[in-house]
Coordinates of C-alpha atoms and ligand atoms in Angstrom, one line a residue:
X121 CA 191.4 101.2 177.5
X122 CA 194.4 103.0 178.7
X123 CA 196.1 105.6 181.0
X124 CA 195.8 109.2 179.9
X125 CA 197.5 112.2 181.2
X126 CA 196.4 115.3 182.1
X127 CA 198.2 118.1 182.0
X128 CA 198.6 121.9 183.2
X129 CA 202.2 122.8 182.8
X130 CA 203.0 126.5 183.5
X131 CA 206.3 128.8 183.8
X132 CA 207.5 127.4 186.7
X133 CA 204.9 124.8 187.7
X134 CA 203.5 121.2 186.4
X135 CA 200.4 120.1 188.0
X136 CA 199.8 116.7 186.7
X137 CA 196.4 113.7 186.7
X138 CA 196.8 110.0 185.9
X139 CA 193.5 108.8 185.0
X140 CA 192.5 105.2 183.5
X141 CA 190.2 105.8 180.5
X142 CA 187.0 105.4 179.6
X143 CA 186.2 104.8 183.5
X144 CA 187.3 108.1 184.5
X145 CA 189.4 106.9 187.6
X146 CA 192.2 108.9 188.5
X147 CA 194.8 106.8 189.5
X148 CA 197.4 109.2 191.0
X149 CA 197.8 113.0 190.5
X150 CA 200.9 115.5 191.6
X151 CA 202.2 119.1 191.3
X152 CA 205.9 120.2 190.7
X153 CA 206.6 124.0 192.1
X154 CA 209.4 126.2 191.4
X155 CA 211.1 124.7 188.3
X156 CA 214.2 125.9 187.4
X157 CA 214.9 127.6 190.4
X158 CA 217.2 126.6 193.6
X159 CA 214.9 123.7 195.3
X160 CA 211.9 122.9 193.1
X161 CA 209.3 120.6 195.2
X162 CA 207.9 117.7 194.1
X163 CA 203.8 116.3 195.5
X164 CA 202.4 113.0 194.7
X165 CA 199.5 111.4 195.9
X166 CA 197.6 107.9 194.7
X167 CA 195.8 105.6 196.6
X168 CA 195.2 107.3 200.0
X169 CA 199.4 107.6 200.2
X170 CA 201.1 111.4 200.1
X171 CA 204.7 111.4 199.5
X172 CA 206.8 115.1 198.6
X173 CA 209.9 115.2 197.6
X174 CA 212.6 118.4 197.4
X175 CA 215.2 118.2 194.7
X176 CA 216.6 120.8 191.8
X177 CA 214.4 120.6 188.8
X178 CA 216.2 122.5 185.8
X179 CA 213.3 122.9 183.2
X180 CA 210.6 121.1 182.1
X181 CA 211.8 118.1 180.5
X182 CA 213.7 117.1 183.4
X183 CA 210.2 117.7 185.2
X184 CA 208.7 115.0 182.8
X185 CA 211.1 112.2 182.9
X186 CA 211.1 113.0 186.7
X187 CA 207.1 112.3 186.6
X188 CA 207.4 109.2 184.3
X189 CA 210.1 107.9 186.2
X190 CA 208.0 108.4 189.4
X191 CA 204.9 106.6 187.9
X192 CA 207.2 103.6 188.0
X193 CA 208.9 103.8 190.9
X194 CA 205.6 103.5 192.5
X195 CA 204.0 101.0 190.5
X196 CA 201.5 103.1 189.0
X197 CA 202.8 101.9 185.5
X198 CA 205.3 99.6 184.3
X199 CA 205.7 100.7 181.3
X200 CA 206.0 104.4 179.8
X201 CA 203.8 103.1 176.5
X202 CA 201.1 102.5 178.9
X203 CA 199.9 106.1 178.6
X204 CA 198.2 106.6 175.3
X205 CA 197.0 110.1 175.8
X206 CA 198.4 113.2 177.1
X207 CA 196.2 116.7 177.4
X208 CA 197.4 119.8 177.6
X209 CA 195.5 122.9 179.3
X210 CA 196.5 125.5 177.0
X211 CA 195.7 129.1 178.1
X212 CA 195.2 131.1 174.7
X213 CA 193.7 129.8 171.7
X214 CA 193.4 133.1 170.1
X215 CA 190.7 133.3 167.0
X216 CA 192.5 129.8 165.5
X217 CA 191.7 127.4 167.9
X218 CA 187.6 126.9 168.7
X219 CA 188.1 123.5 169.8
X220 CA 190.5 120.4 171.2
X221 CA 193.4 119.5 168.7
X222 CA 195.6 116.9 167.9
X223 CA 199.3 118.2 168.3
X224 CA 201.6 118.5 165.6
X225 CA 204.6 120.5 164.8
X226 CA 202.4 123.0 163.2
X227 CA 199.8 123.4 166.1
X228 CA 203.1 123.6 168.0
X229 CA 204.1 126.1 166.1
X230 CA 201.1 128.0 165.9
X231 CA 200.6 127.9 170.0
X232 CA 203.8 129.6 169.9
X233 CA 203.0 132.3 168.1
X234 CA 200.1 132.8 170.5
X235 CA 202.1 133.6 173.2
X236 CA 202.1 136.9 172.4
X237 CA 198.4 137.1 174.0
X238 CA 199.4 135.0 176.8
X239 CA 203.3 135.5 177.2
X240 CA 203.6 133.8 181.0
X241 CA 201.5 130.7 180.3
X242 CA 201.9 129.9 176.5
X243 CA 206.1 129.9 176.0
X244 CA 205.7 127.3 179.4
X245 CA 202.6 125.2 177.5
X246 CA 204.5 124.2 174.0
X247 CA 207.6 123.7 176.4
X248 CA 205.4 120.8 178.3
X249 CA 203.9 119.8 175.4
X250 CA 207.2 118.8 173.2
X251 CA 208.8 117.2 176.5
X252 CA 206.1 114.8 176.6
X253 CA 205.9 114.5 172.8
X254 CA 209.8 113.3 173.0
X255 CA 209.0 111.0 176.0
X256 CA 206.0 109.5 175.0
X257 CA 205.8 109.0 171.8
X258 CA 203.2 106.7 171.3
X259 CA 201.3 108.9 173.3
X260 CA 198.6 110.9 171.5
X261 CA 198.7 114.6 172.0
X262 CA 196.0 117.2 172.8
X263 CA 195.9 120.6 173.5
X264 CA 192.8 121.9 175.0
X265 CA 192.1 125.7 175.1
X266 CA 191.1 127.6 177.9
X267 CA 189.4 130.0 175.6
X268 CA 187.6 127.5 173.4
X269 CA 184.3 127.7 175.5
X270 CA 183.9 131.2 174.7
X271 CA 184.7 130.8 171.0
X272 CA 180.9 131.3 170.9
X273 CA 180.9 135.0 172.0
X274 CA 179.3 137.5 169.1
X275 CA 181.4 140.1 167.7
X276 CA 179.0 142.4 170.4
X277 CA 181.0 141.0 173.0
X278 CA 184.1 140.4 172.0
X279 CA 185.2 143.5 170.6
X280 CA 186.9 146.3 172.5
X281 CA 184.9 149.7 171.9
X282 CA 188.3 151.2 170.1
X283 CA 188.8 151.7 166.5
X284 CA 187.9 148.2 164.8
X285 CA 190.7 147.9 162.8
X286 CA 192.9 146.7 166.1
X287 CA 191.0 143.7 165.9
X288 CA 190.9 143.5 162.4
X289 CA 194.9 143.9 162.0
X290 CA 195.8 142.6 165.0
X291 CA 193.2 140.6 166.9
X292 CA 192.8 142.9 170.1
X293 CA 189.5 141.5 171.4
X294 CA 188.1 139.4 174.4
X295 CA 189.4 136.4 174.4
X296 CA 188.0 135.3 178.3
X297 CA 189.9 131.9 180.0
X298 CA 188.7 129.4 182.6
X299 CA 186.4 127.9 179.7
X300 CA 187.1 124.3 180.1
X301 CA 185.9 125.2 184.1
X302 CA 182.5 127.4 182.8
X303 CA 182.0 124.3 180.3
X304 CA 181.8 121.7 183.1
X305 CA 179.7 123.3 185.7
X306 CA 177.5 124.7 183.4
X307 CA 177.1 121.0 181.9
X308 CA 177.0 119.4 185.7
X309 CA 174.7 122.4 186.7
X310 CA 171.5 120.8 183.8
X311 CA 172.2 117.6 185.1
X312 CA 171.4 119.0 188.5
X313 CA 168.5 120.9 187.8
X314 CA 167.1 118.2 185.6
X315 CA 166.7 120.6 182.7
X316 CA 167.9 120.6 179.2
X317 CA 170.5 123.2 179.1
X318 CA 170.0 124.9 176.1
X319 CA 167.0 126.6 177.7
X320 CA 168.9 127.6 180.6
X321 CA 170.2 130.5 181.6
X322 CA 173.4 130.3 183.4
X323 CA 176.1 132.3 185.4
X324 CA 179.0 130.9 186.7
X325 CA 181.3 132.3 188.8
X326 CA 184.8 130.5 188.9
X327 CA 186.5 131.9 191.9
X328 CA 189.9 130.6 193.1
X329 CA 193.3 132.7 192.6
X330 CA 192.4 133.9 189.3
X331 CA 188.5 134.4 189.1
X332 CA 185.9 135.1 186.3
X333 CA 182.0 135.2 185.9
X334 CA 180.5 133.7 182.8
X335 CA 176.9 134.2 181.5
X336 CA 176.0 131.3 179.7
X337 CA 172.9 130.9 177.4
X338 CA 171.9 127.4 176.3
X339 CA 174.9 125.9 176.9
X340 CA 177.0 128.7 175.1
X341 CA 179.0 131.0 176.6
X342 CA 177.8 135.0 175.7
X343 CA 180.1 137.0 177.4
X344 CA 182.9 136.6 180.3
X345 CA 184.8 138.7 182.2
X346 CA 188.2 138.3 181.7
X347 CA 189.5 139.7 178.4
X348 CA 192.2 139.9 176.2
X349 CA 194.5 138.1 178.8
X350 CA 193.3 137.2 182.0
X351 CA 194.2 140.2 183.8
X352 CA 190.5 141.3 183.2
X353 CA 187.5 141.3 185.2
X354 CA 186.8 141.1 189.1
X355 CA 189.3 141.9 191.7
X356 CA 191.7 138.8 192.2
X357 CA 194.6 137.2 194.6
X358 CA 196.5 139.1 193.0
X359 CA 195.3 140.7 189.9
X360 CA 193.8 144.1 189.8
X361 CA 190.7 143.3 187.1
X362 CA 189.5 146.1 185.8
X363 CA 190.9 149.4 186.2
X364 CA 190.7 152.9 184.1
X365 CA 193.5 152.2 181.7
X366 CA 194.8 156.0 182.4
X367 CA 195.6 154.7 185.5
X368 CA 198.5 153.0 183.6
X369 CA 199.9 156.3 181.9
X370 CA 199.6 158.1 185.4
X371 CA 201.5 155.4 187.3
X372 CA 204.8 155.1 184.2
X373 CA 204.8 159.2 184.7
X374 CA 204.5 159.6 188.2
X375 CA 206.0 156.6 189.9
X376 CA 209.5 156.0 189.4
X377 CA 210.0 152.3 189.8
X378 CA 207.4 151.9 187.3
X379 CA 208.5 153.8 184.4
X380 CA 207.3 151.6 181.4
X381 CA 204.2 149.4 180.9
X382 CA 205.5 146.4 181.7
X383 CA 206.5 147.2 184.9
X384 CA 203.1 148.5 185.5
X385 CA 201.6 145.3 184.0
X386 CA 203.7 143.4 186.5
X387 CA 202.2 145.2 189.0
X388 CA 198.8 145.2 188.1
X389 CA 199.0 140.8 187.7
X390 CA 201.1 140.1 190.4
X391 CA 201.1 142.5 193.2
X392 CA 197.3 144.1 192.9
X393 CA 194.2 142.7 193.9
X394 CA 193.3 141.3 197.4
X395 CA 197.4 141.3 198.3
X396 CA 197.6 145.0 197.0
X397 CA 194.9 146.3 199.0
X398 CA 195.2 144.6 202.3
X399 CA 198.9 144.5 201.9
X400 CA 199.3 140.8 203.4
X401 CA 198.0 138.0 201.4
X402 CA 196.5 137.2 198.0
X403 CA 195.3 134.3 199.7
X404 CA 191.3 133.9 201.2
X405 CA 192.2 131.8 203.8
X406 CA 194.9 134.5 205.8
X407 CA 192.7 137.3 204.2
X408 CA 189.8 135.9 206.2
X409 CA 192.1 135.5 209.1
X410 CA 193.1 138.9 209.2
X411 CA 189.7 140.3 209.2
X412 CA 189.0 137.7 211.6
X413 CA 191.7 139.8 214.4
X414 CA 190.1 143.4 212.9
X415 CA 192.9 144.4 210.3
X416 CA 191.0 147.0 208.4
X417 CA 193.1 146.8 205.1
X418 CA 191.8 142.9 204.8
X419 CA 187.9 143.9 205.5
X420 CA 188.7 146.5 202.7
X421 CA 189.8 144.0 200.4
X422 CA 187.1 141.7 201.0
X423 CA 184.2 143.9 201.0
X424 CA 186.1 145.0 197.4
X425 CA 186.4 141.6 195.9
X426 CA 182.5 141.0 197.4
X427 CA 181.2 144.3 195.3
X428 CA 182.9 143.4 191.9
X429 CA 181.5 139.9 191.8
X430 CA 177.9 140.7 192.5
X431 CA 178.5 143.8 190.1
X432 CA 179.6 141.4 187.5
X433 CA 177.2 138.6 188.1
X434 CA 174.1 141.4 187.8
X435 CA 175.9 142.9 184.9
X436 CA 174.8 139.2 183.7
X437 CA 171.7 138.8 184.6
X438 CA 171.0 141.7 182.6
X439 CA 172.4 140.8 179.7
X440 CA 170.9 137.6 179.8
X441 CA 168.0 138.6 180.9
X442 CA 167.2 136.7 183.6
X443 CA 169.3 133.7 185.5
X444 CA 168.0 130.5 186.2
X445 CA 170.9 129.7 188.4
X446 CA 174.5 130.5 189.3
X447 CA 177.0 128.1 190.3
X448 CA 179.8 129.3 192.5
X449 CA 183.1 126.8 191.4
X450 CA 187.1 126.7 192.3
X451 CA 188.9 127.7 195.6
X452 CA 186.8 130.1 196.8
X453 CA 183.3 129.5 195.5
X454 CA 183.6 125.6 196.5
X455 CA 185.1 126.7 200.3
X456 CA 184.1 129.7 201.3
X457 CA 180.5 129.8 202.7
X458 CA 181.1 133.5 203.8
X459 CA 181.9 134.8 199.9
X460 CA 178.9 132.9 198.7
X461 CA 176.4 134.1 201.4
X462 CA 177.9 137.7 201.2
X463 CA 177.6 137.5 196.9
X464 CA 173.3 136.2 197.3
X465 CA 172.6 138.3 199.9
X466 CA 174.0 141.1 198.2
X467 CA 171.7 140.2 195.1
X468 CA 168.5 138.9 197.4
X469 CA 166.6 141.3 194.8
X470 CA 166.8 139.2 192.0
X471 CA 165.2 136.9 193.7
X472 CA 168.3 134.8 195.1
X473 CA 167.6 133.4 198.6
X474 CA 170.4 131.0 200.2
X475 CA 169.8 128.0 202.6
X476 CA 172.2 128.6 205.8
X477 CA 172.6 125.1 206.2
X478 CA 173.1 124.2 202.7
X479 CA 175.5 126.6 202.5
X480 CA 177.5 125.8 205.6
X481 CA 177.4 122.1 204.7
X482 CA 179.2 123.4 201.3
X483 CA 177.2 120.8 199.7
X484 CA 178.1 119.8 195.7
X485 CA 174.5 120.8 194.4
X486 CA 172.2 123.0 195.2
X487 CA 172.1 125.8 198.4
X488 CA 169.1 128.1 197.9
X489 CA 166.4 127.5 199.4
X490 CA 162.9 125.8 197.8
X491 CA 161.1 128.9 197.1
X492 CA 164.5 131.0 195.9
X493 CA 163.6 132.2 192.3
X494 CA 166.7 131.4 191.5
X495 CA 168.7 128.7 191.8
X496 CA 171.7 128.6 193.4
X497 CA 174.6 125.4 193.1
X498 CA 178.2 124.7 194.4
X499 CA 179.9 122.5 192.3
X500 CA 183.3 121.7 192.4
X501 CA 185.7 121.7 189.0
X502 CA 187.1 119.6 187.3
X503 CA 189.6 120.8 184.6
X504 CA 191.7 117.6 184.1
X505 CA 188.9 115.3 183.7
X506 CA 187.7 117.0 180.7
X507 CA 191.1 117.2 179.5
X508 CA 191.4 113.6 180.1
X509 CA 188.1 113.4 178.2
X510 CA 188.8 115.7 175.6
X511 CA 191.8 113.5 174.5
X512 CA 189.8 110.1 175.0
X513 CA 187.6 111.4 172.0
X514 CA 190.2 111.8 170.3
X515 CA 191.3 108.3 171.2
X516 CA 187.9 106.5 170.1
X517 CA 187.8 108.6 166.9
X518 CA 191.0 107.6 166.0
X519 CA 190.3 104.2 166.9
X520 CA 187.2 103.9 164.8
X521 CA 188.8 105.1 161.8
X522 CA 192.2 103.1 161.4
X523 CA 189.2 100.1 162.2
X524 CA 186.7 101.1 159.4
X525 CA 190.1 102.0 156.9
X526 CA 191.2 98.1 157.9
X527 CA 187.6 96.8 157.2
X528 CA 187.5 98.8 154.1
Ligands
ADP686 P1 193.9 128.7 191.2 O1 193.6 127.4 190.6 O2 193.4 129.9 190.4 O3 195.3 128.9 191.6 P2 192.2 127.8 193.4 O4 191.0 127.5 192.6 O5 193.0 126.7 193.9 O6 193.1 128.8 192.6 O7 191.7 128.7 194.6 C1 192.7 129.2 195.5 C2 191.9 130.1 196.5 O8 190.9 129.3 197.1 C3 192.8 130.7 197.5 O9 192.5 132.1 197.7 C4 192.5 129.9 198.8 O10 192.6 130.7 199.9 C5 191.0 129.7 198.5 N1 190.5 128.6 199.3 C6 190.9 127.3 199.3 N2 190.3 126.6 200.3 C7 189.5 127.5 201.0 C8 188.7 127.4 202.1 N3 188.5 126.2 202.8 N4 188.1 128.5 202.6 C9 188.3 129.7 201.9 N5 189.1 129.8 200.9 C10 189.7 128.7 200.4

């Protein structure tokens, strides 16, 4: 029994769940924006009640004991030491981290020096990750990779077609993210079908700001699209996915404002993708509004973002060879009926066939329809409750052996 935290803290945002362990309840759950800048914002929301709040948040650990101090203030603990666990979503694992850890100065350490393969999201992760460690004490830490799920990829799939000895001296490969996302539906997606799912053949297709497709082959994931960092892949909000790479040379040599790579990088995660092309949002909801009035530069970008995903998803079928379902997951796969009837209808060929009500319904479980070949399931994530989970394993193991070292 206890209260665990889950946590995704990243450079300038903390998005936070309180759940009460083993029963999986979530007792309250918040997001702090814009850290360390002018007016940060804070969100909480427990028991049917919303409350925000606008105030100057200097960095992280200001962030926490803000959070902990909020927890009391509305009665959702008395007591700091009543959290025993806190998880940490942790965006690159690299080749050293296959699996949930227990945090110590050295894991600390060594998620630093990972930052080089994920420089915006793993400086802000150890920074989260020793506030609460100071705060909480008694609280047991764990750091759960994005990348662990696709630990299991062969060297076939990981590896970059460039001379091997970039991965061998310095670890340029795929790496792929969203794991802990791909892991839950895939696992929800067999308890839906009824099927074991190590003789399933899966492709998930985590769509939301940052999006990537996952063929997954008995539980295990084969390949993914995002790569090395997350800039990979299909089109995103705001991310191009991929592009020729001489694209990169040509813009530093042509375009004077972006002279070096990193300015090209910059523009290729943050200003690319459905906001680069219709020039107005990297969000679906106004993209589908502007279509909606005819601007012509938001169809573009939709019809874009349609073709990469199906291209992906029957890049994956292939590779598999064959799909007994796909599961559409985050923002836009759980929301948007329009992107998941324009993705099956696109690949009706492979024997996809979606129900119009189902699909309008948005229902969590199935929406094809009985004689589809394939199967096809919405089904919403859930990151923070297999942090949460992650770290209650930890709990009970930890548990079990200071109680068989007493007995003994
Ligand atoms: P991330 O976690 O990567 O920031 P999310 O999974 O929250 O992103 O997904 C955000 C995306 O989901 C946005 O493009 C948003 O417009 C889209 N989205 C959310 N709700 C809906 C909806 N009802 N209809 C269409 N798109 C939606």
């Amino acid at each position: 029994m206890g209260k665990t935290l889950s946590v995704n803290s990243g450079s300038s945002s903390l998005k936070w769940q309180l759940f009460q362990m083993p029963e999986e309840t979530v007792i309250a759950k918040g997001i702090f924006e814009r850290i360390g800048q002018e007016q940060s914002t804070m969100k909480v929301e427990f028991a049917g009640e919303k409350h925000s709040n606008e105030q100057k948040i200097i960095d992280v650990q200001q962030c926490v004991l803000l959070l902990l101090d909020t927890l009391i203030h509305y009665g959702l603990i008395n007591d700091f030491r009543e959290i025993t666990g806190v998880g940490h979503r942790v965006v690159a694992g690299g080749e050293l981290f296959k699996a949930s850890v227990i945090v110590d100065e050295k894991v600390l350490g060594e998620i630093k020096e990972l930052a080089r393969l994920a420089p915006l999201h793993n400086l802000a992760n150890p920074a989260g990750i020793e506030a609460f460690m100071k705060l909480l004490p008694q609280a047991l830490p764990v750091a759960v990779f994005d990348t662990a799920f696709h630990s299991t990829m062969s060297e076939k799939a990981f590896l970059y077609p460039i001379p091997k000895k970039y991965y061998d001296e310095y670890s340029i490969r795929k790496y792929g993210a969203h794991g802990t996302s791909h892991y839950y539906v895939s696992q929800l997606a067999a308890e839906m079908l009824n099927r074991p799912i190590d003789e399933l053949k899966l492709v998930s297709a985590h769509i939301g700001n940052g999006a990537s497709i996952t063929a997954i082959d008995g539980g295990t994931s084969v390949d993914t699209s995002m790569g090395l960092t997350p800039l990979a892949g299909v089109m995103m909000g705001t991310r191009s996915g991929d592009i020729d790479p001489s694209v990169i040379q040509y813009l530093i040599e042509n375009v004077a404002h972006l002279n070096n790579a990193a300015a090209v990088l910059d523009e290729l995660n943050n200003k690319s993708g459905i906001l680069g092309i219709s020039g107005l949002t990297s969000d679906m909801r106004d993209l589908n509004d502007a279509r909606a009035s005819g601007d012509k530069n938001a169809q573009l970008a939709y019809d874009m973002f349609i073709d990469r995903l199906k291209k992906y998803i029957a890049q994956y079928i292939g590779l598999l060879n064959g799909i007994d379902a796909l599961i559409f997951t985050a923002g836009i796969g759980e929301n948007d009926e329009a992107v998941r009837q324009d993705i099956i209808e696109g690949l009706s060929w492979f024997g996809m066939e979606i129900s119009p009500e189902l699909n309008i319904r948005g229902a969590n479980g199935i929406i094809s329809t009985a004689q589809s070949k394939v199967k096809v399931l919405v089904i919403p994530t859930n990151e923070e409750l297999v942090i949460a989970r992650e770290v209650e394993t930890f709990r009970q193991l930890w548990f079990n052996q200071t109680f068989s070292k007493g007995i003994a």
